[in-house]
Short mmCIF file of C-alpha atoms in Angstrom, two decimals:
data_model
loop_
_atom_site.label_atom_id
_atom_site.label_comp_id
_atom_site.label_asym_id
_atom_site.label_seq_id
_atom_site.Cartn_x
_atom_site.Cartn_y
_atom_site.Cartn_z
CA UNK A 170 -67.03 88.68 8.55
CA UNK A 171 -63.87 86.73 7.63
CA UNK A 172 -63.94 84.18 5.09
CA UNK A 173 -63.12 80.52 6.01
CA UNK A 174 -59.34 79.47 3.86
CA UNK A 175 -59.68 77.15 1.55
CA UNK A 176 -57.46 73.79 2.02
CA UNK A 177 -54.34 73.62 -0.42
CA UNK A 178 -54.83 71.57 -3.19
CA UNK A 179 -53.70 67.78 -3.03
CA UNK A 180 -51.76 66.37 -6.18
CA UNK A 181 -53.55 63.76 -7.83
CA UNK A 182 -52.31 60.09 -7.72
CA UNK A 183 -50.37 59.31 -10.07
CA UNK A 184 -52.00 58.26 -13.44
CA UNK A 185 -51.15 53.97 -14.03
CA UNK A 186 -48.84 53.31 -16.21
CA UNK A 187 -50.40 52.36 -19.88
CA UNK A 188 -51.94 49.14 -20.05
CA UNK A 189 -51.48 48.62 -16.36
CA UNK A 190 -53.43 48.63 -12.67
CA UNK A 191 -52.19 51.44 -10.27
CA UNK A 192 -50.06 50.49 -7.60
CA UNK A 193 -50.29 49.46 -4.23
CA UNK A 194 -49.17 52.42 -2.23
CA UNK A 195 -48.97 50.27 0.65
CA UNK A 196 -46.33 47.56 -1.23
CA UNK A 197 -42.84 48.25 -1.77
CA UNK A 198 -41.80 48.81 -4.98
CA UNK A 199 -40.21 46.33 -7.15
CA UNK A 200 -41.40 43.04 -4.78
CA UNK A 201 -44.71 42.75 -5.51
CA UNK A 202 -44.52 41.77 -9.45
CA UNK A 203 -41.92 38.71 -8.35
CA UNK A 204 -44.19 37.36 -5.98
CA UNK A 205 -47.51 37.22 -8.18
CA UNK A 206 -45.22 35.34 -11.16
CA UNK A 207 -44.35 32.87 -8.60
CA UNK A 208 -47.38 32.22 -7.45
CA UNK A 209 -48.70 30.59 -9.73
CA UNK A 210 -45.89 28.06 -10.52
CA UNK A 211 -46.43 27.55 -6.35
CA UNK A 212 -49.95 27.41 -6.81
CA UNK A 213 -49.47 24.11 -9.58
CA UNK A 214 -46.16 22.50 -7.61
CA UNK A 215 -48.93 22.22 -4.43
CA UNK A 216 -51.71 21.37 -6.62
CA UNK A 217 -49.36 18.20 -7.90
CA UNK A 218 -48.09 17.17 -4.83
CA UNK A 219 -51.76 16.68 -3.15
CA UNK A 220 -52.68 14.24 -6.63
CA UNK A 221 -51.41 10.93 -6.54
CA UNK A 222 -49.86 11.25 -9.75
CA UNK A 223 -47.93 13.79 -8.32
CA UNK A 224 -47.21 12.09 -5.60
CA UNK A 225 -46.23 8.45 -7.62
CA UNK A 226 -43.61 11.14 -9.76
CA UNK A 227 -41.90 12.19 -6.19
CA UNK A 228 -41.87 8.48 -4.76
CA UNK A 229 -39.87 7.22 -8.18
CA UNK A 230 -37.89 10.12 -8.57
CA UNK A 231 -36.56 9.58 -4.36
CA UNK A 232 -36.17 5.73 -5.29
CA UNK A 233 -34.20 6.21 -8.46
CA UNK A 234 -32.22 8.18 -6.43
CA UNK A 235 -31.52 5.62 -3.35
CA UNK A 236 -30.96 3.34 -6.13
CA UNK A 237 -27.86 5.29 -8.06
CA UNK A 238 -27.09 6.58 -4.31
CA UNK A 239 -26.14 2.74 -3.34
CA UNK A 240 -24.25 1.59 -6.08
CA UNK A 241 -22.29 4.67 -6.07
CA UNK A 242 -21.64 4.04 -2.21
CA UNK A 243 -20.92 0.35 -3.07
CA UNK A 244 -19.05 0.81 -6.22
CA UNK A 245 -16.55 2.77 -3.91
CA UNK A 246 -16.15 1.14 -1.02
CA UNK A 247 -15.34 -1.87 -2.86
CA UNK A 248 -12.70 0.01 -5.28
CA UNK A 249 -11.32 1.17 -1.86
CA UNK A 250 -11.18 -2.53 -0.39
CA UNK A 251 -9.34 -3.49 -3.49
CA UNK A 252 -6.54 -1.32 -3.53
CA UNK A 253 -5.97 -2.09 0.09
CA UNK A 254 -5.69 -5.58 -1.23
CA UNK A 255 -3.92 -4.27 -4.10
CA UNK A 256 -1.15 -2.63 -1.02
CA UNK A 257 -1.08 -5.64 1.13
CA UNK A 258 -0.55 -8.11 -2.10
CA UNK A 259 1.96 -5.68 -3.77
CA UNK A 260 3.07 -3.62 -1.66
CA UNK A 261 3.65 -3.50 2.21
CA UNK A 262 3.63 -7.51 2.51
CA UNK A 263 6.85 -7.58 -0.30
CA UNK A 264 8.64 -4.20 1.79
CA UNK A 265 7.72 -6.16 4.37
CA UNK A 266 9.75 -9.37 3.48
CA UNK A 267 12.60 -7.10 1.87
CA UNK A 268 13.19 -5.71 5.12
CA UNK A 269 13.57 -9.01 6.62
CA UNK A 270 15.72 -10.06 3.98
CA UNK A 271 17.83 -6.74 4.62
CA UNK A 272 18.23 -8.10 8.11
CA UNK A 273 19.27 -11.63 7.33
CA UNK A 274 21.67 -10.25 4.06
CA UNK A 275 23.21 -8.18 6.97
CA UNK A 276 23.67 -11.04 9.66
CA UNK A 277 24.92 -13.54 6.51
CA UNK A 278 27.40 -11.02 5.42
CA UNK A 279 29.03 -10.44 9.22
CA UNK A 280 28.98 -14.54 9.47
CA UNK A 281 30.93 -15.19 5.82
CA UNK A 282 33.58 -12.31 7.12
CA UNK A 283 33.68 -13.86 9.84
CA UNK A 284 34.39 -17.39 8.62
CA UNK A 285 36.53 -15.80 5.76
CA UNK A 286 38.70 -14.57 8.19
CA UNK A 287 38.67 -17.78 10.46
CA UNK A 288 40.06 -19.54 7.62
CA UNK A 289 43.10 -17.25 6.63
CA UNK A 290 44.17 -16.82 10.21
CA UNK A 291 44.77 -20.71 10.36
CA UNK A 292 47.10 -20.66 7.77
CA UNK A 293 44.76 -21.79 5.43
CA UNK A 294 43.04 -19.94 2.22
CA UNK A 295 39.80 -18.18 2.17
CA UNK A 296 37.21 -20.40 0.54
CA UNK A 297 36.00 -18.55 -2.80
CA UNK A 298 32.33 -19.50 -1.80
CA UNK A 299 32.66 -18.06 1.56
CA UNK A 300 34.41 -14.50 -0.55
CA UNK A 301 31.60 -14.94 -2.92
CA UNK A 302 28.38 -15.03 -0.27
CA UNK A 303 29.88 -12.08 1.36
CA UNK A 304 29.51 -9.99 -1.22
CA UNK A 305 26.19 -11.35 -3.01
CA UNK A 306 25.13 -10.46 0.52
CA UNK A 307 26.91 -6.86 0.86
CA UNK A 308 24.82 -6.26 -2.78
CA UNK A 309 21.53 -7.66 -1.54
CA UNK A 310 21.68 -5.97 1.02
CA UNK A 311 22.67 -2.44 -0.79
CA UNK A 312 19.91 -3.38 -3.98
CA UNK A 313 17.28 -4.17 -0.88
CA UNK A 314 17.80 -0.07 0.67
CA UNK A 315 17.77 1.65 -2.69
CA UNK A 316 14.18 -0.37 -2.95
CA UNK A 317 12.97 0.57 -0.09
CA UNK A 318 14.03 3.95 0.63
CA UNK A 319 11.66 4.03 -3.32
CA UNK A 320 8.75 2.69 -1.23
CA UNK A 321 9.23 3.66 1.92
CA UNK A 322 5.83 5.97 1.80
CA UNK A 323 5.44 8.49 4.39
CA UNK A 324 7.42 7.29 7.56
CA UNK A 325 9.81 8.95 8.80
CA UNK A 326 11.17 6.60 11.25
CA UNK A 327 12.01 4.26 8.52
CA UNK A 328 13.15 6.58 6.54
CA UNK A 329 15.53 7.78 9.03
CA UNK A 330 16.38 3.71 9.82
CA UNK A 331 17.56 3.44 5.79
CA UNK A 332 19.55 6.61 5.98
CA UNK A 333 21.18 5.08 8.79
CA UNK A 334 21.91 1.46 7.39
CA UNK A 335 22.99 3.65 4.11
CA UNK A 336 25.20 5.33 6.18
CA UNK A 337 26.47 2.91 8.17
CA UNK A 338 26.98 -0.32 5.76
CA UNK A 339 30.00 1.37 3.69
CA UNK A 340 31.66 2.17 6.83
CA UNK A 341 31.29 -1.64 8.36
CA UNK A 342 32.70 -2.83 4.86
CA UNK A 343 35.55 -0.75 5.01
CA UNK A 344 36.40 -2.64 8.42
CA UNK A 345 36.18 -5.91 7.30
CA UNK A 346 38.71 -5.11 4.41
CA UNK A 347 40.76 -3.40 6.93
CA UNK A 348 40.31 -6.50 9.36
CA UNK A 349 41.46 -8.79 5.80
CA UNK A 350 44.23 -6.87 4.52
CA UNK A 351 45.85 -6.49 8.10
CA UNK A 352 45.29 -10.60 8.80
CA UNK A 353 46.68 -11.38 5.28
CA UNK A 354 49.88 -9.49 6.23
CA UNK A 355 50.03 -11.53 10.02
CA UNK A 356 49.04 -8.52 11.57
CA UNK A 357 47.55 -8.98 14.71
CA UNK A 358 45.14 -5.60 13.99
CA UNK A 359 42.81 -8.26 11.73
CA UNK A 360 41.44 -9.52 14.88
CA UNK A 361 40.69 -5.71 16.22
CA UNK A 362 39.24 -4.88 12.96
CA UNK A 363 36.84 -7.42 12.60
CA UNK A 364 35.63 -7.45 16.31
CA UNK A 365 35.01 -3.46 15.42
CA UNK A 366 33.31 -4.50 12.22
CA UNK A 367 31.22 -7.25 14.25
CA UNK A 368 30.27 -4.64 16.61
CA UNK A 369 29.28 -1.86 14.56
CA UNK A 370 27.13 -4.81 13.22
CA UNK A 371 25.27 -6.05 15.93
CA UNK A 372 24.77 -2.46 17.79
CA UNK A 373 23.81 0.02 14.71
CA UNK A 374 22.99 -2.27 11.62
CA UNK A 375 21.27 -4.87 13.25
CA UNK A 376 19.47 -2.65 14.91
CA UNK A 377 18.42 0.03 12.26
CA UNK A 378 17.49 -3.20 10.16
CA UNK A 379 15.28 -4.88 13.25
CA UNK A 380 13.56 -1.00 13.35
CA UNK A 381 12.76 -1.04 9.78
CA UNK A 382 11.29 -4.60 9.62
CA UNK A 383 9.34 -4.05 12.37
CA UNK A 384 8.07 -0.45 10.65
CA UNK A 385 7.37 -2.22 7.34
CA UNK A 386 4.70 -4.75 9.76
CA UNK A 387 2.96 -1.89 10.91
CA UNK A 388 2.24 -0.59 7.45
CA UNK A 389 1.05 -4.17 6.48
CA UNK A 390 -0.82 -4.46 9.60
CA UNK A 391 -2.21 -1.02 8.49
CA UNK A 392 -3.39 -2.25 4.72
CA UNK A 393 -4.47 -5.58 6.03
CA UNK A 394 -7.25 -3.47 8.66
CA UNK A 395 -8.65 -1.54 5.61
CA UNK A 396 -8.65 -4.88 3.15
CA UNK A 397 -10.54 -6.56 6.50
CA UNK A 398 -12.74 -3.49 7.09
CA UNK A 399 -16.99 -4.03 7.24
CA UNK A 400 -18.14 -1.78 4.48
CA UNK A 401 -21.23 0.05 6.82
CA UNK A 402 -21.75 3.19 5.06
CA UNK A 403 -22.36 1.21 1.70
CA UNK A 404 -24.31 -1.68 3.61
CA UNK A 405 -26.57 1.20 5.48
CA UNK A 406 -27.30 3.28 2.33
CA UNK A 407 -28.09 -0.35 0.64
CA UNK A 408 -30.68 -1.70 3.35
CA UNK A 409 -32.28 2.12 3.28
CA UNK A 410 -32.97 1.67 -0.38
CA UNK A 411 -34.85 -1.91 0.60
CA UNK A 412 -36.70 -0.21 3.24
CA UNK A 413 -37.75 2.27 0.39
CA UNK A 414 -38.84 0.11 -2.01
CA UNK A 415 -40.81 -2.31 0.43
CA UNK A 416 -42.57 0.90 1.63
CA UNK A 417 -43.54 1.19 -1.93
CA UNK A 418 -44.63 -1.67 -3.21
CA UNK A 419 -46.64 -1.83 0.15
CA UNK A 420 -48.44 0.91 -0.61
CA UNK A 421 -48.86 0.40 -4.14
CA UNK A 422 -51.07 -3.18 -2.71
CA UNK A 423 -53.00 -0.77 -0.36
CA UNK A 424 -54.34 1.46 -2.97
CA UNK A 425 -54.72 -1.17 -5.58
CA UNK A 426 -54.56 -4.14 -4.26
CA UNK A 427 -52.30 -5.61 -6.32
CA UNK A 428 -49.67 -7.97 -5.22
CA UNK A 429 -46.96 -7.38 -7.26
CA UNK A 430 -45.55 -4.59 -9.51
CA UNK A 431 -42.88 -6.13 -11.78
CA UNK A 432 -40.79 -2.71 -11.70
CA UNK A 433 -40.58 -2.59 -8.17
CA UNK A 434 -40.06 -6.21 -8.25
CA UNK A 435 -36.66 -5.68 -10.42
CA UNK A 436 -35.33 -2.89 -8.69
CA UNK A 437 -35.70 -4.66 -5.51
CA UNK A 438 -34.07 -7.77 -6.79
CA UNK A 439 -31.10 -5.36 -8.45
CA UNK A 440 -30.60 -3.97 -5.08
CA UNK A 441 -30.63 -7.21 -3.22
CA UNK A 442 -27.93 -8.63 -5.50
CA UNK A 443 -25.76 -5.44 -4.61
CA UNK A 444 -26.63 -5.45 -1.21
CA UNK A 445 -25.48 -9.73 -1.06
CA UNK A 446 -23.12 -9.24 -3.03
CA UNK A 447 -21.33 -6.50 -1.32
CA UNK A 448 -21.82 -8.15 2.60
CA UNK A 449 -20.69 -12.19 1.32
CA UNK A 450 -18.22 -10.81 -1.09
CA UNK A 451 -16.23 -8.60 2.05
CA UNK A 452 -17.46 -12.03 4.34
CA UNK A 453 -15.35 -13.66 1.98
CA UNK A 454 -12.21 -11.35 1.78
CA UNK A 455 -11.93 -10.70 5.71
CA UNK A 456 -11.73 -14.73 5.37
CA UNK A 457 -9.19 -15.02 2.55
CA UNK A 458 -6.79 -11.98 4.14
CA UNK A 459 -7.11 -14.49 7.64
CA UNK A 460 -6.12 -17.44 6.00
CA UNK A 461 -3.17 -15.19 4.62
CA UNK A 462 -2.17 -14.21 7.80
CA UNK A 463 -2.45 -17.68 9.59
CA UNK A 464 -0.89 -19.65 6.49
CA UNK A 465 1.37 -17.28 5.46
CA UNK A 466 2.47 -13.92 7.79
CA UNK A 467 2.56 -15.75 10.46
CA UNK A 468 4.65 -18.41 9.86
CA UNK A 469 7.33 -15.99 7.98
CA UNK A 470 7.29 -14.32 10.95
CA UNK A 471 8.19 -16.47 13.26
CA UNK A 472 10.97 -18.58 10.17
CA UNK A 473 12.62 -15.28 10.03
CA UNK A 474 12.97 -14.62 13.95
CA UNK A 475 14.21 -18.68 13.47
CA UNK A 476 16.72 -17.45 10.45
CA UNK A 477 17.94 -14.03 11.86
CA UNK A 478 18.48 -16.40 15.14
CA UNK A 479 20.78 -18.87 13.61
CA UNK A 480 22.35 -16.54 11.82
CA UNK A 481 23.60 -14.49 14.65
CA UNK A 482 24.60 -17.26 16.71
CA UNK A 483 26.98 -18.49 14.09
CA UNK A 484 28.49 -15.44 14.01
CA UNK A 485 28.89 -15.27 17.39
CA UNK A 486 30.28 -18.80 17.28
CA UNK A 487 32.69 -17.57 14.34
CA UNK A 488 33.93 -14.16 16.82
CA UNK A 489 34.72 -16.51 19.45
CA UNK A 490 37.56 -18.03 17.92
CA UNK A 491 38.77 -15.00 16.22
CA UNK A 492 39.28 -12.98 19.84
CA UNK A 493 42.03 -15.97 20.72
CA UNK A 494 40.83 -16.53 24.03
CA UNK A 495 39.33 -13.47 25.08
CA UNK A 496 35.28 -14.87 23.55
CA UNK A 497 34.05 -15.67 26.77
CA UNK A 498 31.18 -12.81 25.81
CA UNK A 499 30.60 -14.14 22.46
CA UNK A 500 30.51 -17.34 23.53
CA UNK A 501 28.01 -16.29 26.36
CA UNK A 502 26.27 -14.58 23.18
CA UNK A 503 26.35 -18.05 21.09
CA UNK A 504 24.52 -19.94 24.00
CA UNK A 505 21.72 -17.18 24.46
CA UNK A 506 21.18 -17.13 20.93
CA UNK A 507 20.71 -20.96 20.26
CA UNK A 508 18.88 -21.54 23.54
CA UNK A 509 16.27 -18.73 22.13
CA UNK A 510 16.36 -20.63 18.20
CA UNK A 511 16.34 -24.19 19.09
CA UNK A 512 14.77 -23.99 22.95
CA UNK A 513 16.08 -25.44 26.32
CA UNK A 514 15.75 -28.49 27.81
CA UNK A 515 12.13 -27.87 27.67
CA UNK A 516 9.93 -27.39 24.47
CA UNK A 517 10.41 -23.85 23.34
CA UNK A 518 12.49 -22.04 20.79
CA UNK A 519 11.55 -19.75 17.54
CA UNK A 520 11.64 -23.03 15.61
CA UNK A 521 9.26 -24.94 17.52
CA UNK A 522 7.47 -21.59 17.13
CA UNK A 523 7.37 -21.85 13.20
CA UNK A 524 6.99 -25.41 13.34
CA UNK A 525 3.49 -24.84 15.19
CA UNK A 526 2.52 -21.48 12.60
CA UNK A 527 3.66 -23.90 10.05
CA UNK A 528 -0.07 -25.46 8.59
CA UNK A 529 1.17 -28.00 5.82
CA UNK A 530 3.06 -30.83 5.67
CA UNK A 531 5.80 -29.16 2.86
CA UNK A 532 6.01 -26.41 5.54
CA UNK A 533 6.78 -28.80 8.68
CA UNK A 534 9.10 -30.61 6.80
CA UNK A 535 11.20 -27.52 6.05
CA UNK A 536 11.20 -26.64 9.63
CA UNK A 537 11.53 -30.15 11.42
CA UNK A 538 14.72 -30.48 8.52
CA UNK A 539 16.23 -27.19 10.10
CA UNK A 540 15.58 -28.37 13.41
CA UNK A 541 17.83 -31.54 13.09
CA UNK A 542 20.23 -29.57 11.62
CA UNK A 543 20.56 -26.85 14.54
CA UNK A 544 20.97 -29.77 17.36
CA UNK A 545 23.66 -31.45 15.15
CA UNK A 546 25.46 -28.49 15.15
CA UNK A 547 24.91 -28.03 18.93
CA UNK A 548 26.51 -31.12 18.82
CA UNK A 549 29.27 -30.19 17.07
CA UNK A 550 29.49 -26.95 18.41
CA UNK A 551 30.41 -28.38 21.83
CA UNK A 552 33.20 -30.98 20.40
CA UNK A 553 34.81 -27.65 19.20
CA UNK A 554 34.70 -25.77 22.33
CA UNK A 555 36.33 -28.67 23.91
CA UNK A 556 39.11 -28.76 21.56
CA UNK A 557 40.08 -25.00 21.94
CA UNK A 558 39.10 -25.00 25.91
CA UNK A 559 42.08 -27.52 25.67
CA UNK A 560 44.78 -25.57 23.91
CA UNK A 561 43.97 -27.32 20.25
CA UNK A 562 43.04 -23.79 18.60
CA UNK A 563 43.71 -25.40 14.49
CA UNK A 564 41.51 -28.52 15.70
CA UNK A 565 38.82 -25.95 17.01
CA UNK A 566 38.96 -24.04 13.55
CA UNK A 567 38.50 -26.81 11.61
CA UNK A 568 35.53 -28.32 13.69
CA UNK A 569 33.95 -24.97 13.35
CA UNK A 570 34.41 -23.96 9.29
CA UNK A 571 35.81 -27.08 7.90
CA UNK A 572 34.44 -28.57 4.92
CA UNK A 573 33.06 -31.94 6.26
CA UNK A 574 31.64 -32.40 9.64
CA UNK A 575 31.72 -29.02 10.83
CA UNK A 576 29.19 -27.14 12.73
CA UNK A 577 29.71 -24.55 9.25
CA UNK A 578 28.10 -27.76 7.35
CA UNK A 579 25.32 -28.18 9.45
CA UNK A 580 24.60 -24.45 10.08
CA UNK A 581 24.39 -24.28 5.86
CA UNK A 582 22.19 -27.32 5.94
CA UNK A 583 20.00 -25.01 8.80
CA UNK A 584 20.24 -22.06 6.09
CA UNK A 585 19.38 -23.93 3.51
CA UNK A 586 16.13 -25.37 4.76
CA UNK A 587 14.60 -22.18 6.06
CA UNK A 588 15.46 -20.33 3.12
CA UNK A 589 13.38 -22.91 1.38
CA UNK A 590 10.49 -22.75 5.00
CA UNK A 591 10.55 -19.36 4.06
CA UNK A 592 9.83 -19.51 0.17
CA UNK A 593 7.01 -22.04 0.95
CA UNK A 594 5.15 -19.85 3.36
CA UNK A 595 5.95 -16.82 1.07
CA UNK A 596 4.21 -18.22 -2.22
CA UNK A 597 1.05 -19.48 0.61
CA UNK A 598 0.74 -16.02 1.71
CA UNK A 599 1.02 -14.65 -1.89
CA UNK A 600 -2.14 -17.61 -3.55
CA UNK A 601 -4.30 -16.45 -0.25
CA UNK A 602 -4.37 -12.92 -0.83
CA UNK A 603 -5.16 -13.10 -4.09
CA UNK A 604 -8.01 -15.84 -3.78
CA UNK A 605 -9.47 -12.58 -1.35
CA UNK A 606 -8.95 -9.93 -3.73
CA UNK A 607 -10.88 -11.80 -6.24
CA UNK A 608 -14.35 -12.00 -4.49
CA UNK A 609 -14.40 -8.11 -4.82
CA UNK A 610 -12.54 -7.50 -8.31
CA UNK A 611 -15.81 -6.98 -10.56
CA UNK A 612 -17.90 -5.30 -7.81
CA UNK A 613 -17.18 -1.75 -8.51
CA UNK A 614 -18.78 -2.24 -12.09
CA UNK A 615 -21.18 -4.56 -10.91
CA UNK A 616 -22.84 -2.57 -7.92
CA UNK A 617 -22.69 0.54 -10.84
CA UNK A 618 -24.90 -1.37 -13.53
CA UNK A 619 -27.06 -2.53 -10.77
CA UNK A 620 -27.49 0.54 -9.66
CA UNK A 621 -28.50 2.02 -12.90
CA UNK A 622 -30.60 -1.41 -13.78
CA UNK A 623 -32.46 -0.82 -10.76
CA UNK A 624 -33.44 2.87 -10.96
CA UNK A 625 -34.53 2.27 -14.43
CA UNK A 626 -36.70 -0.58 -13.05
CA UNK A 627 -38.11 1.71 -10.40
CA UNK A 628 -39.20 4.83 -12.30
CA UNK A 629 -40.47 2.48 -14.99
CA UNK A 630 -43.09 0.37 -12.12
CA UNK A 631 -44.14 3.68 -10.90
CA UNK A 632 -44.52 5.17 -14.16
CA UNK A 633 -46.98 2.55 -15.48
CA UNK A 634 -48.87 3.47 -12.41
CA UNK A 635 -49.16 6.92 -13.08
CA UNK A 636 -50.07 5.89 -16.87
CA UNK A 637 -53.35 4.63 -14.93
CA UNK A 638 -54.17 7.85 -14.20
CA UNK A 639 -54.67 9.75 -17.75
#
């Protein structure tokens, strides 16, 4: 009879290690020691969070951090609303007005070459002051690029319209010597010259110059919609922190049933004041930046369409008597020009428009003063054309640059006016930007130590609560 075999012996399990309990064989290695010392740090997190202390610890830690959340929020929006003030008050509005200023030093300097010339081709000599506005004008002009090719920022297309005039403005000087050196010498090339120089004017400086002032707007359109812009994020994150801290205090009443908790009280009232602060303070700038644009932009706007107007029409006035005859175009040019600055028969005209921007009495005088002064020289201007329409060239000259009674008198007396139109609405613009900056200046540290004020406030009402509890 066989034997039954025995079963092969089984190694024992493995002894535990000294001082320990024997492992799971069904746990992996290595994961189960992690999870039983975080258990019970888990175990006392959940245990706090279902007391009320707990709960009081997680409510002022969540509104401290609303609080600091806010005036951080706040404190930068409103730095950001002040350096767009900072740009519009500094910055694009003055590039702005430089680059009209380019423009008009451009359309001066064409109109003193032109009358320059006018004056040595009749035999008589070139008036000093006329030599001398030419070339303040040529070097504000020139002093006016280098500035704003400095400041031009990042666009291109006025960069490109400075290179241009930079280009350009040398090369239209060097005509209008050419045009003075030939008509000193009786050459009849002075004429050529100068209608060349006048050209190169009105088709590639003008132009370039328009294209740059009208570039410079945009950017100060662009600064003026950030100064102007509602501050939402800031307001939002402001009224969520007031919804926070009502929710609190309401349920502080339901479980106690009392009314008021001064910490909760103070960092209420710190967040109001941020909150008020913030919304009437921007109410206020949007206001201020309007009354900038309305009192100020506006009106310089439409003087310097007036100016740039008057200016070109003299010149055009000037060319017609330099081409001898042939100025039927620039007279055509003259008309179109002073119909557009001074209006028809009808009301009309860029200086009835400045007259109506204009919002002070100092402002209308300026403007109503120019006015008189454009129809005298319309006056003028047509007792000239009669005398060279009939053959009296000299008597035409003088009626046009003469020293008394000349339509050159009463386009100065123009000049003169709006140049003082424009300072007015200039220093307006400048005192109404600044009164809006100033509603904002001190919120950035304001909304910051409210901010702070407030959390303290907070975790200090809900921590005298919790004292209640020990």
């Amino acid at each position: 009879m066989t034997q039954p075999t025995a079963p092969p012996p089984t190694a024992p399990p493995p002894a535990p290690a000294a001082g320990g309990a024997a492992p799971d064989p069904g746990q992996p290695p290595g994961r189960g020691g992690a999870r039983d010392s975080l258990r019970p740090a888990l175990e006392r997190l959940r245990a706090a969070a279902t007391t009320e202390p707990g709960r009081l610890r997680a409510i002022g830690a969540v509104l401290a951090a609303l609080l600091v959340l806010s005036g951080a929020v706040t404190a930068w929006q409103a730095a950001d609303r002040i350096a767009a003030a900072d740009a519009v008050r500094g910055s694009s509005q003055p590039l702005s007005a430089d680059a009209a200023r380019i423009y008009r030093s451009l359309a001066h300097a064409d109109t003193a070459a032109s009358s320059g010339f006018l004056a040595a081709d009749a035999g008589d000599t070139e008036r000093p002051e006329v030599r001398e506005d030419y070339e303040k004008d040529i070097a504000e002009a020139s002093g006016l690029l280098a500035k704003a090719a400095a400041n031009s920022g990042g666009s291109g297309s006025a960069r490109r319209q400075i290179a241009d005039l930079n280009r350009e403005l040398p090369v239209y000087t060097g005509l209008v010597e050419t045009a003075r050196a030939n008509n000193r010498q009786g050459l009849p090339l002075g004429g050529a010259y100068l209608r060349h120089a006048n050209q190169k004017m009105r088709d590639e400086l003008l132009p370039a110059a328009k294209k740059l002032y009208s570039e410079q707007n945009k950017r100060l359109g662009r600064d003026d919609a950030d100064t102007t812009a509602w501050p939402y994020p800031a307001l939002a994150v402001g009224l969520v922190a007031l919804g926070a801290l009502g929710w609190a205090q309401r349920r502080h009443f339901r479980r106690t049933n009392r009314v008021f908790s001064p910490g909760l009280l103070g960092a209420t009232a710190a967040c109001l004041a941020s909150v008020v602060w913030l919304g009437a303070g921007q109410a206020l700038v949007r206001s201020g930046m309007d009354d900038a644009q309305e009192k100020g932009a506006r009106s310089l706007h439409a003087l310097n369409e007036a100016w740039i107007g008057a200016l070109q029409a003299r010149g055009f006035e000037n060319m017609t008597l330099v081409a001898r005859g042939g100025g039927a175009a620039y007279e055509s040019s003259y008309t179109q020009q002073m119909e557009a600055v001074a209006g028809g028969r009808a009301e009309g005209g860029k200086l009835h428009d400045a007259l109506t921007a204009a919002d002070d009495a100092e402002g209308r005088s300026a403007v109503r003063s120019a006015r008189g002064a454009v129809v005298t020289w319309q006056q003028r201007h047509t007792a000239a054309r009669a005398e060279d329409d009939g053959g009296n060239y000299d008597g035409a000259v003088e009626r046009v640059i003469g020293a008394k009674g000349s339509t050159d008198v009463s386009f100065r007396k123009a000049d003169r006016a709006l140049e003082k139109a424009v300072a007015h609405e200039q220093q307006q613009f400048e005192e109404a930007a600044d009164g809006a900056r100033s509603w904002l200046v001190a919120l950035p540290a304001g909304a910051l130590v409210l901010a702070v004020l407030g959390a303290v406030a907070a975790l200090a009402g809900v921590g005298r609560r919790i004292g209640e509890y020990r």
